[in-house]
PDB file of C-alpha atoms in Angstrom:
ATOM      1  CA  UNK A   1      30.305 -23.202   6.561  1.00 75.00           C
ATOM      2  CA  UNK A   2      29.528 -19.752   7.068  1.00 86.00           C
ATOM      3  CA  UNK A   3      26.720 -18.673  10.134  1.00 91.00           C
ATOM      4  CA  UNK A   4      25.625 -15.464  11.904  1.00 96.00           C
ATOM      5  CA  UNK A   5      24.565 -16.165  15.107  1.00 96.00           C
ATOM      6  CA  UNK A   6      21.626 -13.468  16.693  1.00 97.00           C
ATOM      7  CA  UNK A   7      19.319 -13.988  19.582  1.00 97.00           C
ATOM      8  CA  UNK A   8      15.615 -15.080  17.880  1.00 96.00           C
ATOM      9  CA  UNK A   9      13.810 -12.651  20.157  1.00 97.00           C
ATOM     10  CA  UNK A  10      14.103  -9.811  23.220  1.00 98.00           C
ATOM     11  CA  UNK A  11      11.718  -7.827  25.065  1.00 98.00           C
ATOM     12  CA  UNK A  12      12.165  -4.870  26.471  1.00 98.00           C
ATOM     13  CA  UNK A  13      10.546  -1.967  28.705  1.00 97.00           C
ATOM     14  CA  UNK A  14      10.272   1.218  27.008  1.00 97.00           C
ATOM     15  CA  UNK A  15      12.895   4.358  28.044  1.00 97.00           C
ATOM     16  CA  UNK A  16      15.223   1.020  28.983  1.00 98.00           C
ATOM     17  CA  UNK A  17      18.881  -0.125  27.161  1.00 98.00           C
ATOM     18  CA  UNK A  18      18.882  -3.308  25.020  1.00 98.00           C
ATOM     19  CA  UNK A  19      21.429  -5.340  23.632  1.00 98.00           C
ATOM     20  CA  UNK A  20      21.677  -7.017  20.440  1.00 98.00           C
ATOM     21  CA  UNK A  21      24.150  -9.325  20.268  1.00 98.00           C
ATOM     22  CA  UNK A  22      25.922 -11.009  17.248  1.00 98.00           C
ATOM     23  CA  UNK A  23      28.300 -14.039  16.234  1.00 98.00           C
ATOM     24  CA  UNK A  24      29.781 -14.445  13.320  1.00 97.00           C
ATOM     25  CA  UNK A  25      32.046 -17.977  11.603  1.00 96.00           C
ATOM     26  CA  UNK A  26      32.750 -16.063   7.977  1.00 94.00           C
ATOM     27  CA  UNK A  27      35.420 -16.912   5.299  1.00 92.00           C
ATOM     28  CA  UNK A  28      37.159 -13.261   6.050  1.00 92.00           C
ATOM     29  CA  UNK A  29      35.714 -10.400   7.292  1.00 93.00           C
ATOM     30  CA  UNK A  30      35.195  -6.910   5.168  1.00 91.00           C
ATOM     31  CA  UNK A  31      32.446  -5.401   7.290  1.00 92.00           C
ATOM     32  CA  UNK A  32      29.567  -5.471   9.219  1.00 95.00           C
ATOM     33  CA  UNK A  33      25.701  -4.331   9.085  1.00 95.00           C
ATOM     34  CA  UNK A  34      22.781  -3.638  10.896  1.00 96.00           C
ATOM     35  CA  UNK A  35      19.819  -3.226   9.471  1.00 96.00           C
ATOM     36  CA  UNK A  36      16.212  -2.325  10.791  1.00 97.00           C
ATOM     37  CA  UNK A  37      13.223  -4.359   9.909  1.00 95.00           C
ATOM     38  CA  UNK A  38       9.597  -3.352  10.829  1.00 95.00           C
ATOM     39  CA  UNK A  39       6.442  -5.272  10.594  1.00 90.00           C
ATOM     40  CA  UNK A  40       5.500  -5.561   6.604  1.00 85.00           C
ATOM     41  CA  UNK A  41       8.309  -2.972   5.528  1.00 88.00           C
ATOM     42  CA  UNK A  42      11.620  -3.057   3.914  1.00 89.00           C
ATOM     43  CA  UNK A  43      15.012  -3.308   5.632  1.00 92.00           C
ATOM     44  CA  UNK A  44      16.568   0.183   6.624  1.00 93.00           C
ATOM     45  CA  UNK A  45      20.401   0.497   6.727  1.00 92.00           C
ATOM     46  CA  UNK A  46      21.437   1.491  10.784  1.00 94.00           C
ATOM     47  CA  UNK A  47      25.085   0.500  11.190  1.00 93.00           C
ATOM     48  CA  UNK A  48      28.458  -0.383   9.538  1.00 92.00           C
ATOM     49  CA  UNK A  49      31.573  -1.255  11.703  1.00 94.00           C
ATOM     50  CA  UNK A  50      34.848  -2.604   9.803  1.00 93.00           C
ATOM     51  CA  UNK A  51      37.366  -1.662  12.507  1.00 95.00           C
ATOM     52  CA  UNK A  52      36.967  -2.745  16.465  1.00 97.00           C
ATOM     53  CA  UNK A  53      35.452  -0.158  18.132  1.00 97.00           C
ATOM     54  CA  UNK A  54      32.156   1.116  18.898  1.00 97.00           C
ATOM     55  CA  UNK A  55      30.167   3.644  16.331  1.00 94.00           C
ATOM     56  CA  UNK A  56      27.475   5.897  18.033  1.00 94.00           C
ATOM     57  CA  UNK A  57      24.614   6.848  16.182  1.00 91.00           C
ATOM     58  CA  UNK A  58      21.794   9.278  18.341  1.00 94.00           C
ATOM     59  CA  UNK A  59      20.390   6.333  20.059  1.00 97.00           C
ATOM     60  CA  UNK A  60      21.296   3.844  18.607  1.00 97.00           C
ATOM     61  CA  UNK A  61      25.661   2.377  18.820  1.00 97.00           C
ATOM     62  CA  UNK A  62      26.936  -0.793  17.274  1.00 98.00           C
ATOM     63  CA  UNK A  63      30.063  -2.240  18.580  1.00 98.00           C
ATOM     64  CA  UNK A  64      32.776  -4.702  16.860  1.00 98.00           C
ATOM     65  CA  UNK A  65      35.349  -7.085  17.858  1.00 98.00           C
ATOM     66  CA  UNK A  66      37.032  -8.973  14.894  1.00 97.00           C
ATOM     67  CA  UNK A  67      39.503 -11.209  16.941  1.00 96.00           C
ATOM     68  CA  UNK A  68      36.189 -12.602  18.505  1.00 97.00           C
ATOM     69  CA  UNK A  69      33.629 -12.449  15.681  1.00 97.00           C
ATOM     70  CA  UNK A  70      30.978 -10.258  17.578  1.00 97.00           C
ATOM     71  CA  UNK A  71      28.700  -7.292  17.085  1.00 98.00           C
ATOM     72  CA  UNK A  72      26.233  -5.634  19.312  1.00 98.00           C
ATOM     73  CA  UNK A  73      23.674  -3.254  18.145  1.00 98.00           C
ATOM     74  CA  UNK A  74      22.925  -1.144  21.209  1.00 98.00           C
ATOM     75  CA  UNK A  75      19.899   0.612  21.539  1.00 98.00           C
ATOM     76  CA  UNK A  76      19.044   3.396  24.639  1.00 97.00           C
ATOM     77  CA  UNK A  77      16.014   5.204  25.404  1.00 97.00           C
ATOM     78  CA  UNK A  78      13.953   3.102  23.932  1.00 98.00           C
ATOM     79  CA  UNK A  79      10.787   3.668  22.339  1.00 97.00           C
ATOM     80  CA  UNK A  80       7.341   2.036  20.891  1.00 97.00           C
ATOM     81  CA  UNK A  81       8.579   2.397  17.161  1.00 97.00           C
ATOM     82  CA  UNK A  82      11.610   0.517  18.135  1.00 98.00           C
ATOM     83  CA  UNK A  83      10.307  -2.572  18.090  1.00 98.00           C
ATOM     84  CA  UNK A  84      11.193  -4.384  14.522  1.00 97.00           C
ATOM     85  CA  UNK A  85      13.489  -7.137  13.885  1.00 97.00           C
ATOM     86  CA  UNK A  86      17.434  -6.370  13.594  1.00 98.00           C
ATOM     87  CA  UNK A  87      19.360  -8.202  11.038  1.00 97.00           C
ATOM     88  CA  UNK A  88      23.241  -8.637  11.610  1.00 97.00           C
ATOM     89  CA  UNK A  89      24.964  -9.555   7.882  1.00 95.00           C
ATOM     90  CA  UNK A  90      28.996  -9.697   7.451  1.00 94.00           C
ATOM     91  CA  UNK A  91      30.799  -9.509   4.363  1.00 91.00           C
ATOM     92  CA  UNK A  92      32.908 -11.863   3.707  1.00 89.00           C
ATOM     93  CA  UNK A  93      36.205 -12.196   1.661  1.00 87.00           C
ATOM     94  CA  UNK A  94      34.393 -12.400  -1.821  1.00 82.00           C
ATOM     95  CA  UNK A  95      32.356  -9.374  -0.499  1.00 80.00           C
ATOM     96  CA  UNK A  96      29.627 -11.685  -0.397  1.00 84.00           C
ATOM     97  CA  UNK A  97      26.673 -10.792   2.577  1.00 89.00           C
ATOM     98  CA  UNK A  98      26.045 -12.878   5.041  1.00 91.00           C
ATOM     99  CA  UNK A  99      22.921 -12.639   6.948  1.00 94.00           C
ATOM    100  CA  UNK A 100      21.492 -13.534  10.120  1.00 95.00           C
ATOM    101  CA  UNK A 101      18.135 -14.741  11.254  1.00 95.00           C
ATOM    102  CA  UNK A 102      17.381 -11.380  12.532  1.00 96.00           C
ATOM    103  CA  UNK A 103      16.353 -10.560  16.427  1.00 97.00           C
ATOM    104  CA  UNK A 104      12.487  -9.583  16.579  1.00 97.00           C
ATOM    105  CA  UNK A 105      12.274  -7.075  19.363  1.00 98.00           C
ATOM    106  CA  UNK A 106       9.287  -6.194  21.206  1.00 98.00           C
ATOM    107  CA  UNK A 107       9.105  -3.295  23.322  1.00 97.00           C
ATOM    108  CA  UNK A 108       6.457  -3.118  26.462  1.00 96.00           C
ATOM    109  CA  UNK A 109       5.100   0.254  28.127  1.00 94.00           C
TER     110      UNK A 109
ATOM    111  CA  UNK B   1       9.661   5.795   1.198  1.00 52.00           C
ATOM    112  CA  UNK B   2      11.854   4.169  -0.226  1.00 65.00           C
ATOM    113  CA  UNK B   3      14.293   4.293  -3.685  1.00 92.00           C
ATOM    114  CA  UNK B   4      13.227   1.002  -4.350  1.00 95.00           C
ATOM    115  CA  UNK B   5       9.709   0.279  -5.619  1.00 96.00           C
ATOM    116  CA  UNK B   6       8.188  -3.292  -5.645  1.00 97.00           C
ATOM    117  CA  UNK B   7       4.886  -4.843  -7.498  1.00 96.00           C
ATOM    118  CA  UNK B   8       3.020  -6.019  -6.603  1.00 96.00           C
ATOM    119  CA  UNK B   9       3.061  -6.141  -3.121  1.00 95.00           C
ATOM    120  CA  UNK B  10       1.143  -8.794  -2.784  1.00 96.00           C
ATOM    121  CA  UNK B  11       0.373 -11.887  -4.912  1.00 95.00           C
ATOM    122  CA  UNK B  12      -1.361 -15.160  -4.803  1.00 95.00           C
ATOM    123  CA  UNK B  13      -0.691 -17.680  -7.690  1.00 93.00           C
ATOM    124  CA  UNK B  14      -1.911 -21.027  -8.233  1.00 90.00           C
ATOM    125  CA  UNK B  15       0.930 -23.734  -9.169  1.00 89.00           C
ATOM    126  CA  UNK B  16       0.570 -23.626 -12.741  1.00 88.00           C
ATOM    127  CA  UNK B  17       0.120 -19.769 -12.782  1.00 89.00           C
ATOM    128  CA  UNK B  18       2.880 -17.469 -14.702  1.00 94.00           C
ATOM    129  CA  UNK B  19       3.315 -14.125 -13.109  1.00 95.00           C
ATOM    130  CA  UNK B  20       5.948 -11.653 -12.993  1.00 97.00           C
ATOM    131  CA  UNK B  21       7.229  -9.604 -10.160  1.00 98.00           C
ATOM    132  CA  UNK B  22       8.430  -5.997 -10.476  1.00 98.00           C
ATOM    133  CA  UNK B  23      11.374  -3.836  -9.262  1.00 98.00           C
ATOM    134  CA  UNK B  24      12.576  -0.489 -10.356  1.00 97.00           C
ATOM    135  CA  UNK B  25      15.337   1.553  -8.380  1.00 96.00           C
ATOM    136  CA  UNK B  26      15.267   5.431  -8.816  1.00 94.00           C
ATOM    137  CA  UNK B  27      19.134   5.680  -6.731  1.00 93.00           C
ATOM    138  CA  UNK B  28      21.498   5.982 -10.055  1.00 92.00           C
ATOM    139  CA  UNK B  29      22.618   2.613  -8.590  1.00 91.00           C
ATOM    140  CA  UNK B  30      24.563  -0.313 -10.687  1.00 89.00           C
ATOM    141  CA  UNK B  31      23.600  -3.482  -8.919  1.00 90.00           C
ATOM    142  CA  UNK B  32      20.506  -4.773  -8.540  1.00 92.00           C
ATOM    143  CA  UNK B  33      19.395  -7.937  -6.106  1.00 93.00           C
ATOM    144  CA  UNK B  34      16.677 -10.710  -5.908  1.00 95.00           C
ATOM    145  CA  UNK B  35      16.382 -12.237  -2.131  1.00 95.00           C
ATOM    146  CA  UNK B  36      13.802 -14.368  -0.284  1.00 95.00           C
ATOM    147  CA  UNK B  37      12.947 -13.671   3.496  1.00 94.00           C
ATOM    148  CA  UNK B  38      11.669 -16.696   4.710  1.00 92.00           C
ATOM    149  CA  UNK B  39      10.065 -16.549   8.587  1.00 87.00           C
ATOM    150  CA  UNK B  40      13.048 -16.971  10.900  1.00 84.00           C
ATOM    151  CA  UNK B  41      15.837 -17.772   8.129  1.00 90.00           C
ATOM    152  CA  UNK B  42      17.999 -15.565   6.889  1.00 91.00           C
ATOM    153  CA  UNK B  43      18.084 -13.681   4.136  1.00 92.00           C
ATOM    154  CA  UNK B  44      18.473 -16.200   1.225  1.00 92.00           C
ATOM    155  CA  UNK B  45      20.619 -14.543  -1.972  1.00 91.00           C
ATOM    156  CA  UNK B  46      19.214 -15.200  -5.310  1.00 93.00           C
ATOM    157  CA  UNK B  47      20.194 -13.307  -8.210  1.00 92.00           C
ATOM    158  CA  UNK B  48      22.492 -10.486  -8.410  1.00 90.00           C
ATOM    159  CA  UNK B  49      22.771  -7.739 -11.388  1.00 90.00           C
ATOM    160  CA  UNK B  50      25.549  -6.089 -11.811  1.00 84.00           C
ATOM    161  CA  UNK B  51      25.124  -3.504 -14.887  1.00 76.00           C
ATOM    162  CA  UNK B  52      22.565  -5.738 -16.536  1.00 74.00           C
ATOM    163  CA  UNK B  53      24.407  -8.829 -16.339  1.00 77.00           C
ATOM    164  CA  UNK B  54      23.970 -11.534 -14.213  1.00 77.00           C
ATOM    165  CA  UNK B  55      26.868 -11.990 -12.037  1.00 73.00           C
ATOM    166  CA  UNK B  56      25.376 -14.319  -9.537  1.00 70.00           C
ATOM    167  CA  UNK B  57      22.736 -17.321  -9.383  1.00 69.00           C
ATOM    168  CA  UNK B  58      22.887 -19.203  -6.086  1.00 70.00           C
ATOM    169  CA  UNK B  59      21.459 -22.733  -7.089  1.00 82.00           C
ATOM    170  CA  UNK B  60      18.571 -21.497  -7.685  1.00 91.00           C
ATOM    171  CA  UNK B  61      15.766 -23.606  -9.293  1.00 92.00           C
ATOM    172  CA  UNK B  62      14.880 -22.681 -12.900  1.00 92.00           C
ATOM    173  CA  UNK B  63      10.714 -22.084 -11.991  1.00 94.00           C
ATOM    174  CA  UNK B  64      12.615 -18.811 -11.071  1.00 95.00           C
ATOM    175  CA  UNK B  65      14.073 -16.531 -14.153  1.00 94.00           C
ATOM    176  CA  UNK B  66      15.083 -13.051 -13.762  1.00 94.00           C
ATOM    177  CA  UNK B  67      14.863 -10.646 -15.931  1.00 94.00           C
ATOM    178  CA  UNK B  68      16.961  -6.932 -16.068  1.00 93.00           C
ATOM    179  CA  UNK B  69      16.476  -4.875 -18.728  1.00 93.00           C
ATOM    180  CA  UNK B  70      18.405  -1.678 -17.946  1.00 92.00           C
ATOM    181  CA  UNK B  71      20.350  -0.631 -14.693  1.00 89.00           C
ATOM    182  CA  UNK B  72      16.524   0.211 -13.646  1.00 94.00           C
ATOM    183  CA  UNK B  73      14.275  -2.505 -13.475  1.00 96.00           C
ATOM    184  CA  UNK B  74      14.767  -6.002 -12.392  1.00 96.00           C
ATOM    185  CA  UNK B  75      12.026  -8.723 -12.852  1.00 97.00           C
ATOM    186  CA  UNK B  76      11.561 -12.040 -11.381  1.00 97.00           C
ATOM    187  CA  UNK B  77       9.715 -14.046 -13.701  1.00 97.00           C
ATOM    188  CA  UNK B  78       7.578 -17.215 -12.105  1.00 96.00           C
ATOM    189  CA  UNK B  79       6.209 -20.573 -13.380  1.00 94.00           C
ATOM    190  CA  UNK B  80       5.301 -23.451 -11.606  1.00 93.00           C
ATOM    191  CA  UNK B  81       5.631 -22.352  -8.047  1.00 94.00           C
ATOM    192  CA  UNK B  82       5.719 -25.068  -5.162  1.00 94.00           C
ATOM    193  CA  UNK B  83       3.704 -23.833  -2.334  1.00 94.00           C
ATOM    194  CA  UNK B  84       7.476 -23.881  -0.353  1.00 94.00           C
ATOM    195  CA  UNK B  85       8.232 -20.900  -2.488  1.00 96.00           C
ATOM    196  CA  UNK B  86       5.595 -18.843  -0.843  1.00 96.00           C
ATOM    197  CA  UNK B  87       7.755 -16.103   1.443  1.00 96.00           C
ATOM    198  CA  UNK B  88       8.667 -12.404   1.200  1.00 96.00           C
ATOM    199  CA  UNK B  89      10.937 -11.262  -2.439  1.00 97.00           C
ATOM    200  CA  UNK B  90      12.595  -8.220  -1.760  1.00 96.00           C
ATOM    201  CA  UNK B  91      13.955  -6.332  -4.290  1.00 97.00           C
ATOM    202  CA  UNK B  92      17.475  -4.602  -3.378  1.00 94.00           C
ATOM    203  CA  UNK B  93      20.217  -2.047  -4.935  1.00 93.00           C
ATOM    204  CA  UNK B  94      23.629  -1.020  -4.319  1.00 90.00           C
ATOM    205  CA  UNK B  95      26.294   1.211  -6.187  1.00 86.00           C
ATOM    206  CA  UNK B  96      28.638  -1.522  -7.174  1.00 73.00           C
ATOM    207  CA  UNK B  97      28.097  -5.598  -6.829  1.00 60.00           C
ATOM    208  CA  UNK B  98      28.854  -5.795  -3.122  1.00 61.00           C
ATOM    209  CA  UNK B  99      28.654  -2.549  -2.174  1.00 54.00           C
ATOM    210  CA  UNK B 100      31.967  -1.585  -1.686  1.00 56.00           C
ATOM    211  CA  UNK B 101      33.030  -0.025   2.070  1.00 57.00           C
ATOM    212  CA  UNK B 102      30.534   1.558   3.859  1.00 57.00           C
ATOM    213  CA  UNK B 103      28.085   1.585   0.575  1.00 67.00           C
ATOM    214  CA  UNK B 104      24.750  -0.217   1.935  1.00 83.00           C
ATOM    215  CA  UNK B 105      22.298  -1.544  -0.022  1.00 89.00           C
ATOM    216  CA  UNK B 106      18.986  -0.309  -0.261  1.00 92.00           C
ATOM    217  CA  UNK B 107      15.620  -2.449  -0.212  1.00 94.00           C
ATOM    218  CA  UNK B 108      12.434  -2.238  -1.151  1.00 94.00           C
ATOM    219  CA  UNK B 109       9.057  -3.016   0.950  1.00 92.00           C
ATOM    220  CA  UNK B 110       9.127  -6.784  -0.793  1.00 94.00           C
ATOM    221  CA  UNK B 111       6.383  -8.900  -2.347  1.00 96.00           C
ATOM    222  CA  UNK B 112       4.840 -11.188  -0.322  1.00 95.00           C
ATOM    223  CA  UNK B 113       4.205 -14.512  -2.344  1.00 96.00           C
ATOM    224  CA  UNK B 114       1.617 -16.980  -1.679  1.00 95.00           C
ATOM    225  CA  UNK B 115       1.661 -20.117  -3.806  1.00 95.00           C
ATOM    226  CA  UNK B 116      -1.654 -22.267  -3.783  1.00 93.00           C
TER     227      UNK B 116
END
């Protein structure tokens, strides 16, 4: 079967790095997404890697490695508004979304 | 603010209660989406509009009928809920099925569902 693999939850310190880290077992591989969930709101489009590499975004970067089915969302300097859940989806080879659980990260003073 | 609009946000519904849920995109885009966010699953597909036709219905159970009447609006039309179906519906859109390459889909702030 198909799974996306994220950590459930992180905390962090505020002005500190985090890492987001996640897995993927897909049938083919045609992209990757990060999305940004607050509290009560809707999901806001943050990343999209299809080759290996990282892709740097103001704070925010989001790295890929196909030959080992991982993502990291990567977020510096953080801040209070930060903290929101991060869903990791993959498309697969019918172009078909895949989603994770979603990391809920809270972010301390 | 979004490009996707949702209502209501949220409802309460007994178990033989028919109610209707409401989505309207203002993007120009083709595909519209039904999901359910459930706490700590993943996002669970459900229907899938792809200029006004249905193009995909992932098992599920008929107490569930959607409804699209233009490239606009997408309804989700409900009738004898199980309390199980009570979660988050969000409402999504994309230009093209999948969205294609980078193309993202856009969602709206959901309608959270409580079946008593």
């Amino acid at each position: 079967g198909q799974n996306i693999d994220q950590p459930t939850e992180m905390t962090a310190t505020e002005g500190a790095i985090v890492q987001i880290n996640c897995t993927y077992q897909t049938s083919g591989f045609n992209g990757l997404f990060w999305y940004q969930q607050h509290a009560g709101e809707a999901p806001t489009f943050l990343s999209y890697n299809v080759l290996d590499g990282l892709e740097e975004k103001g704070r925010f970067s989001s790295f890929l490695s196909r030959s080992k089915g991982y993502s990291y969302l990567l977020l510096k300097e953080l801040q209070m508004k930060d903290s929101a859940s991060y869903l990791c989806a993959v498309r697969d080879s019918n172009y078909q979304l895949i989603w994770g659980a979603g990391t809920k990260l809270i972010i301390k003073p | 603010e979004t490009g996707v609009t949702q209502t209501p946000r949220h409802l309460v519904m007994g178990m033989t209660n028919k109610k209707s849920l409401k989505c309207e995109q203002h993007l120009g885009h083709n595909a519209m989406y039904w999901y359910k966010q459930s706490a700590k699953k993943p996002l669970e597909l459900m229907f899938v509009y792809s200029l006004e036709e249905r193009v995909e219905n992932n098992s599920v159970p008929s107490r569930f009928s959607p409804e699209c009447p233009n490239s606009s609006h997408l309804f989700l039309h409900l009738h004898t809920l199980q309390p199980e179906d009570s979660a988050l519906y969000l409402c999504a859109s994309s230009q093209g099925p999948t969205g294609a390459g980078g193309n993202t889909i856009y969602f709206g702030e959901g309608s959270w569902l409580t079946v008593v």
